Coordinates of C-alpha atoms in Angstrom, one line a residue:
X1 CA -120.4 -43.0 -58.6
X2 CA -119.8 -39.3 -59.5
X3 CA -116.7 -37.7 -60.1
X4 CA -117.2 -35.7 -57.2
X5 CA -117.9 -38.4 -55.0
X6 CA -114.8 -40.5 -55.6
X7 CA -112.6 -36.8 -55.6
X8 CA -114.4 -36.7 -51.9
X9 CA -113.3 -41.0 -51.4
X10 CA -109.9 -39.9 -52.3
X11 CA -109.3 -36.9 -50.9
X12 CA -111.1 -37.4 -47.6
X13 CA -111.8 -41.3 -47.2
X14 CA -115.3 -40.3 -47.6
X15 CA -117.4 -43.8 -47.2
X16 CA -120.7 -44.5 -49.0
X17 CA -123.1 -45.9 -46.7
X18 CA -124.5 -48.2 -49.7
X19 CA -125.1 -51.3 -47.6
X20 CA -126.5 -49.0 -44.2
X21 CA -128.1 -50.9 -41.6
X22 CA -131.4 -50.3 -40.4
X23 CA -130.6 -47.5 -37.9
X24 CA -134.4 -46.9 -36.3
X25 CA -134.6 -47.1 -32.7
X26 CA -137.0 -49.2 -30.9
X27 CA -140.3 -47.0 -29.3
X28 CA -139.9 -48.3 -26.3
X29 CA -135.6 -47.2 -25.9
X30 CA -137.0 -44.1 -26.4
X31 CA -139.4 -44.2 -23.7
X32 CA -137.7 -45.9 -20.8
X33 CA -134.8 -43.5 -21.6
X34 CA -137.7 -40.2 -20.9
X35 CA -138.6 -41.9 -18.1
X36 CA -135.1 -42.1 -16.6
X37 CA -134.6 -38.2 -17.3
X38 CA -138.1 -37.9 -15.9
X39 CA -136.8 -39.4 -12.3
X40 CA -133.5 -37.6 -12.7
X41 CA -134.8 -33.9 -13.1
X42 CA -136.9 -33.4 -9.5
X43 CA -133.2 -34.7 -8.1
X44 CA -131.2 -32.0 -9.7
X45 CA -133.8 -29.7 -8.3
X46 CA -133.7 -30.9 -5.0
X47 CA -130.0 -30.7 -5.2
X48 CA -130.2 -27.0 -6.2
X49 CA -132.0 -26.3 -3.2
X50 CA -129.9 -27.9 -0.9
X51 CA -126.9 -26.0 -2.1
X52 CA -128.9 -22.8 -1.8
X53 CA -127.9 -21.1 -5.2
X54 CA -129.7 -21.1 -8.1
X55 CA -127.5 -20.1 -10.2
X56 CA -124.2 -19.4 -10.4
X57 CA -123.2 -15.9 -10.0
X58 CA -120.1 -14.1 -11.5
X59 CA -117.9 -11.7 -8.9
X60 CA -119.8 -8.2 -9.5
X61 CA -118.1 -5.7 -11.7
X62 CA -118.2 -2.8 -9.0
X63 CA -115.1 -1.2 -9.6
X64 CA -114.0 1.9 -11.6
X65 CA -110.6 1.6 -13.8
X66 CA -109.7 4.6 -11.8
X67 CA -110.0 3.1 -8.6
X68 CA -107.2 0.4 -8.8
X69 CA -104.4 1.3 -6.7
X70 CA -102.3 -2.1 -7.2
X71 CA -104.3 -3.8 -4.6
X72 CA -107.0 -6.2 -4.9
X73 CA -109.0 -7.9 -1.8
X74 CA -111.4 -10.8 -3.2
X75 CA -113.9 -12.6 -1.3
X76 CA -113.9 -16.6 -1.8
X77 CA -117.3 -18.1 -1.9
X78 CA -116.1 -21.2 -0.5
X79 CA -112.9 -20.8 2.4
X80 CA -111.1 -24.6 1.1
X81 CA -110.3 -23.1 -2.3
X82 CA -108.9 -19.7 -1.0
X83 CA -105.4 -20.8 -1.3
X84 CA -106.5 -22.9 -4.9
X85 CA -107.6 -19.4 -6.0
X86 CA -105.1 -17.6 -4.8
X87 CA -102.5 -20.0 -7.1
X88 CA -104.3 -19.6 -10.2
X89 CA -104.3 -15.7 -9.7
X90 CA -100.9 -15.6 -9.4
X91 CA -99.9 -17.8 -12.0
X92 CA -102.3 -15.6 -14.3
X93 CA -100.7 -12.8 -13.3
X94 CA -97.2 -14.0 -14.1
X95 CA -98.0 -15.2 -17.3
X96 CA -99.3 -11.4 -18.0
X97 CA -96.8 -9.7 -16.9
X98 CA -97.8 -8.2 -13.4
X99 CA -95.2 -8.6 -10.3
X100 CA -96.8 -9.7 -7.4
X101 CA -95.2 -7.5 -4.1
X102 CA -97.7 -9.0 -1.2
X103 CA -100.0 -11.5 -1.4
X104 CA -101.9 -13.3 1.3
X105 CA -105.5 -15.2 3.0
X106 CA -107.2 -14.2 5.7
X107 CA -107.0 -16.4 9.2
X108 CA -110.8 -17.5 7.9
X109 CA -109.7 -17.8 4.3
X110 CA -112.7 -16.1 2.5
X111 CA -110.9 -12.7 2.2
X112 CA -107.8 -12.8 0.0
X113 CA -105.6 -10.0 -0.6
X114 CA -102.7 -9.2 -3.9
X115 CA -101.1 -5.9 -4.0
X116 CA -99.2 -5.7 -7.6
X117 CA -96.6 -3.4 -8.9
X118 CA -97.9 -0.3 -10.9
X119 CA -97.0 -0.7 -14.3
X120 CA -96.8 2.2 -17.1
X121 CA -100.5 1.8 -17.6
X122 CA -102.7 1.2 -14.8
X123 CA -106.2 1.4 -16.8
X124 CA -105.0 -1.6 -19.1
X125 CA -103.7 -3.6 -15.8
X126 CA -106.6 -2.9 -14.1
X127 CA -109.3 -3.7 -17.2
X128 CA -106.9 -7.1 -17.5
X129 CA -107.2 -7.9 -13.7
X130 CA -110.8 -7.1 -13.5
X131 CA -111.6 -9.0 -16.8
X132 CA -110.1 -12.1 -15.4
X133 CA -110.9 -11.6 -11.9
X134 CA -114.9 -11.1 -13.1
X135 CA -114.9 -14.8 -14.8
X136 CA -114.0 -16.5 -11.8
X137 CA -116.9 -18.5 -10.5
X138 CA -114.8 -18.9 -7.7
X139 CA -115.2 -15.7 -6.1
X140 CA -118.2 -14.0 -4.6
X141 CA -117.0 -10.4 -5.5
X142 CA -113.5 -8.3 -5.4
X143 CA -112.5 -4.7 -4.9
X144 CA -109.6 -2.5 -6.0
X145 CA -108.4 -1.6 -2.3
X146 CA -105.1 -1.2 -1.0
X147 CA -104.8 -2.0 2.5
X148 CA -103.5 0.3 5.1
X149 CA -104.9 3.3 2.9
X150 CA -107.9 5.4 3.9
X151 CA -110.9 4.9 1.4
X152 CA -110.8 8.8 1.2
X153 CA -107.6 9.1 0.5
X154 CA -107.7 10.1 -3.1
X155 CA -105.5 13.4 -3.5
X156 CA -108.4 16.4 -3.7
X157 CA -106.7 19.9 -5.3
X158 CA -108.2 22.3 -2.6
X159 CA -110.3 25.1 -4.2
X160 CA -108.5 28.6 -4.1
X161 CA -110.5 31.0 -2.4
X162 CA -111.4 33.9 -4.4
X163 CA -109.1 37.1 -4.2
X164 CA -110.5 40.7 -5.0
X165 CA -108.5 41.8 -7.8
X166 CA -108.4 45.5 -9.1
X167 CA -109.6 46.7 -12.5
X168 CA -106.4 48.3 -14.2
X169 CA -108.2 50.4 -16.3
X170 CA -110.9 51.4 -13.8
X171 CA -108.5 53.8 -12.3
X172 CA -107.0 55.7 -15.2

């Protein structure tokens, strides 16, 4: 044995398989084990189709960073884990930080709402919330959206309307 080999046997109880069994596997293992994944594979089609997704879809990234207010409505894909959902959000949220004023489920339960405190930076909150919120497979989508506010309600500077002004010099 090498130097190397017993530093290994030492250091990491590395084994030498001297005395290995014969570790082929029969033809026909192999074969009735293809033929079970053969039967099993139409059945996790048909099971796709009965659930009527294809695929999983994440919660679409819709939102600007500008747009969040401190409120988020999220849409559930399925109503019995709204209040599951709504638990793991705010226990996120605690962990990170964020202060939950009003939170609450819709009478149906696909609609949830959270309205947080604004913190110092509301780009970073919001690119946190969104970043989390996006992973859920959980929920079919979410906006930034605080309720009782008008969509339009954004404050809009009103354009001055032009006033003539004289030429100082023009009159000299």
């Amino acid at each position: 044995m090498s130097n190397i080999k017993k530093l290994y046997k030492e250091f990491f109880g590395y084994r030498l398989n001297e005395a290995m069994e014969d570790t082929s596997v029969d033809p026909k293992e192999i074969d009735a084990a293809n033929k079970g994944f053969d039967q099993l594979l139409p059945k996790v089609k048909e099971l796709k189709a009965l659930m009527g997704e294809t695929e999983i879809d994440e919660a679409q990234l819709v939102n600007n960073l500008t747009d969040y207010r401190g409120g988020i409505e999220y849409v559930v894909r399925d109503p019995q884990t709204a209040q599951s959902v709504l638990d793991e959000i705010r226990q996120w949220s605690e962990k990170k930080g964020f202060t939950i004023i009003k939170s609450m489920i819709s009478k149906t339960g696909r609609v949830g709402y959270i309205y947080y405190r604004l913190g110092e930076d509301p780009a970073l909150e919001s690119q946190k919330l969104q970043g989390y919120l996006a992973q859920k497979p959980e929920l079919k989508h979410f906006r930034f959206h605080v309720r009782g506010e008008q969509q339009s309600s954004r404050p809009t500077t009103p354009t001055p309307t032009p006033t003539p002004t004289r030429n100082p010099q023009r009159n000299i």
